[in-house]
Amino acid sequence: MENDIQEILFSREEIYRRVSEIGAQITEDFKDKDPVFIGVLKGCFIFMADLMRCVNVKCSMDFMAVSSYRGTTSTGAVSINKDLSEPIEGRHIILVEDILDSGVTLNYLKNYLQVRKPASITIATLMDKPSRRKADIYADYSCFEVPDAFVVGYGLDYNQRYRNLPYIGVLKEEVYSK
Ligand code: IMP
Ligand code: MG
């Protein structure tokens, strides 16, 4: 598995340091707001688990599962595979994503959830690839800005593999051009 990685972008330690910083900011910004963290599966699962343990406010969490991606290119169409299990009307929402790429997924989700009248919607992403943005959407909290390369690890996959790598790395081009 590790042979398929061209370069490590962020080590386990670097990720932990940034996630702690973002967690501290959220703690300060959401004091007494009882936010609900909504993780976008599956890519969010490791980031969300680490982030939550760095947030020291009363809060709840829920998950959605969406698909918008095949291999390394977005299909552009978003479908909801799992919806929320709790109502969100009047709640402060923090959407937790692995990576904000074209922005199509989060833009769709934001509009989809807005209809349920939450008090606010905030976006927390592990990574941001601003050079590839197509939708008019930005991250309120982002741990890392990344160049236009396909990255895997720490929850992110290529065809459902590599999510368990403890670091974030660039996948060798030969792996997906095969
Ligand atoms: P967007 O709709 O183009 O912003 O894409 C969002 C989704 O595409 C993310 O939640 C990821 O699951 C996936 N994605 C985008 N870029 C990468 C990448 O470099 N590696 C792995 N998954 C990616
Ligand atoms: Mg993915």
mmCIF file of N, CA, C and O in Angstrom, residues 36 38 83-84 86-94 109-122:
data_model
loop_
_atom_site.group_PDB
_atom_site.id
_atom_site.type_symbol
_atom_site.label_atom_id
_atom_site.label_comp_id
_atom_site.label_asym_id
_atom_site.label_seq_id
_atom_site.Cartn_x
_atom_site.Cartn_y
_atom_site.Cartn_z
ATOM 1 N N VAL A 36 -24.446 21.104 16.179
ATOM 2 C CA VAL A 36 -24.485 19.706 15.741
ATOM 3 C C VAL A 36 -23.480 19.531 14.607
ATOM 4 O O VAL A 36 -23.537 20.224 13.597
ATOM 5 N N ILE A 38 -22.101 17.625 11.578
ATOM 6 C CA ILE A 38 -22.629 16.681 10.595
ATOM 7 C C ILE A 38 -21.481 16.213 9.712
ATOM 8 O O ILE A 38 -20.917 16.981 8.938
ATOM 9 N N ASP A 83 -29.482 9.963 5.026
ATOM 10 C CA ASP A 83 -29.859 11.295 5.503
ATOM 11 C C ASP A 83 -29.661 11.378 7.024
ATOM 12 O O ASP A 83 -29.299 10.381 7.662
ATOM 13 N N LEU A 84 -29.893 12.558 7.586
ATOM 14 C CA LEU A 84 -29.733 12.779 9.023
ATOM 15 C C LEU A 84 -30.734 11.945 9.819
ATOM 16 O O LEU A 84 -31.810 11.626 9.317
ATOM 17 N N GLU A 86 -31.637 13.090 13.006
ATOM 18 C CA GLU A 86 -32.281 14.020 13.941
ATOM 19 C C GLU A 86 -32.695 15.291 13.198
ATOM 20 O O GLU A 86 -32.032 15.683 12.241
ATOM 21 N N PRO A 87 -33.750 15.976 13.686
ATOM 22 C CA PRO A 87 -34.117 17.262 13.076
ATOM 23 C C PRO A 87 -33.060 18.325 13.389
ATOM 24 O O PRO A 87 -32.373 18.244 14.418
ATOM 25 N N ILE A 88 -32.932 19.332 12.509
ATOM 26 C CA ILE A 88 -31.894 20.357 12.699
ATOM 27 C C ILE A 88 -32.455 21.772 12.763
ATOM 28 O O ILE A 88 -31.694 22.734 12.837
ATOM 29 N N GLU A 89 -33.777 21.902 12.744
ATOM 30 C CA GLU A 89 -34.372 23.233 12.776
ATOM 31 C C GLU A 89 -33.881 24.009 14.003
ATOM 32 O O GLU A 89 -33.896 23.495 15.126
ATOM 33 N N GLY A 90 -33.394 25.221 13.773
ATOM 34 C CA GLY A 90 -32.923 26.082 14.859
ATOM 35 C C GLY A 90 -31.537 25.744 15.395
ATOM 36 O O GLY A 90 -31.023 26.423 16.277
ATOM 37 N N ARG A 91 -30.911 24.706 14.838
ATOM 38 C CA ARG A 91 -29.590 24.289 15.344
ATOM 39 C C ARG A 91 -28.449 24.933 14.547
ATOM 40 O O ARG A 91 -28.593 25.245 13.376
ATOM 41 N N HIS A 92 -27.315 25.101 15.223
ATOM 42 C CA HIS A 92 -26.099 25.567 14.545
ATOM 43 C C HIS A 92 -25.370 24.343 13.991
ATOM 44 O O HIS A 92 -24.927 23.483 14.759
ATOM 45 N N ILE A 93 -25.251 24.293 12.669
ATOM 46 C CA ILE A 93 -24.669 23.127 12.012
ATOM 47 C C ILE A 93 -23.206 23.360 11.656
ATOM 48 O O ILE A 93 -22.851 24.425 11.153
ATOM 49 N N ILE A 94 -22.388 22.365 11.923
ATOM 50 C CA ILE A 94 -21.002 22.401 11.434
ATOM 51 C C ILE A 94 -20.832 21.195 10.510
ATOM 52 O O ILE A 94 -20.842 20.044 10.967
ATOM 53 N N LEU A 109 -25.160 20.082 -0.547
ATOM 54 C CA LEU A 109 -25.571 19.735 0.815
ATOM 55 C C LEU A 109 -26.058 20.943 1.591
ATOM 56 O O LEU A 109 -27.036 20.880 2.333
ATOM 57 N N LYS A 110 -25.371 22.053 1.416
ATOM 58 C CA LYS A 110 -25.734 23.278 2.123
ATOM 59 C C LYS A 110 -27.160 23.699 1.732
ATOM 60 O O LYS A 110 -27.992 23.973 2.600
ATOM 61 N N ASN A 111 -27.433 23.697 0.434
ATOM 62 C CA ASN A 111 -28.775 24.054 -0.033
ATOM 63 C C ASN A 111 -29.810 23.038 0.434
ATOM 64 O O ASN A 111 -30.925 23.392 0.816
ATOM 65 N N TYR A 112 -29.433 21.785 0.420
ATOM 66 C CA TYR A 112 -30.313 20.690 0.831
ATOM 67 C C TYR A 112 -30.719 20.837 2.304
ATOM 68 O O TYR A 112 -31.863 20.629 2.679
ATOM 69 N N LEU A 113 -29.753 21.244 3.150
ATOM 70 C CA LEU A 113 -30.024 21.352 4.587
ATOM 71 C C LEU A 113 -30.679 22.682 4.963
ATOM 72 O O LEU A 113 -31.415 22.773 5.943
ATOM 73 N N GLN A 114 -30.410 23.707 4.178
ATOM 74 C CA GLN A 114 -30.952 25.042 4.443
ATOM 75 C C GLN A 114 -32.480 25.032 4.527
ATOM 76 O O GLN A 114 -33.068 25.755 5.335
ATOM 77 N N VAL A 115 -33.086 24.185 3.724
ATOM 78 C CA VAL A 115 -34.550 24.058 3.673
ATOM 79 C C VAL A 115 -35.123 23.688 5.049
ATOM 80 O O VAL A 115 -36.254 24.032 5.388
ATOM 81 N N ARG A 116 -34.333 23.010 5.874
ATOM 82 C CA ARG A 116 -34.818 22.582 7.204
ATOM 83 C C ARG A 116 -34.647 23.660 8.267
ATOM 84 O O ARG A 116 -34.800 23.400 9.450
ATOM 85 N N LYS A 117 -34.258 24.848 7.846
ATOM 86 C CA LYS A 117 -34.171 26.021 8.711
ATOM 87 C C LYS A 117 -33.266 25.891 9.933
ATOM 88 O O LYS A 117 -33.671 26.148 11.064
ATOM 89 N N PRO A 118 -32.001 25.521 9.712
ATOM 90 C CA PRO A 118 -31.048 25.551 10.826
ATOM 91 C C PRO A 118 -30.727 27.004 11.187
ATOM 92 O O PRO A 118 -30.976 27.904 10.375
ATOM 93 N N ALA A 119 -30.194 27.261 12.386
ATOM 94 C CA ALA A 119 -29.836 28.625 12.792
ATOM 95 C C ALA A 119 -28.647 29.127 11.964
ATOM 96 O O ALA A 119 -28.565 30.310 11.632
ATOM 97 N N SER A 120 -27.705 28.233 11.645
ATOM 98 C CA SER A 120 -26.546 28.605 10.828
ATOM 99 C C SER A 120 -25.905 27.357 10.261
ATOM 100 O O SER A 120 -26.101 26.252 10.785
ATOM 101 N N ILE A 121 -25.132 27.528 9.178
ATOM 102 C CA ILE A 121 -24.361 26.415 8.611
ATOM 103 C C ILE A 121 -22.915 26.875 8.431
ATOM 104 O O ILE A 121 -22.642 27.875 7.771
ATOM 105 N N THR A 122 -22.004 26.137 9.069
ATOM 106 C CA THR A 122 -20.575 26.447 9.026
ATOM 107 C C THR A 122 -19.865 25.242 8.412
ATOM 108 O O THR A 122 -20.298 24.111 8.614
#
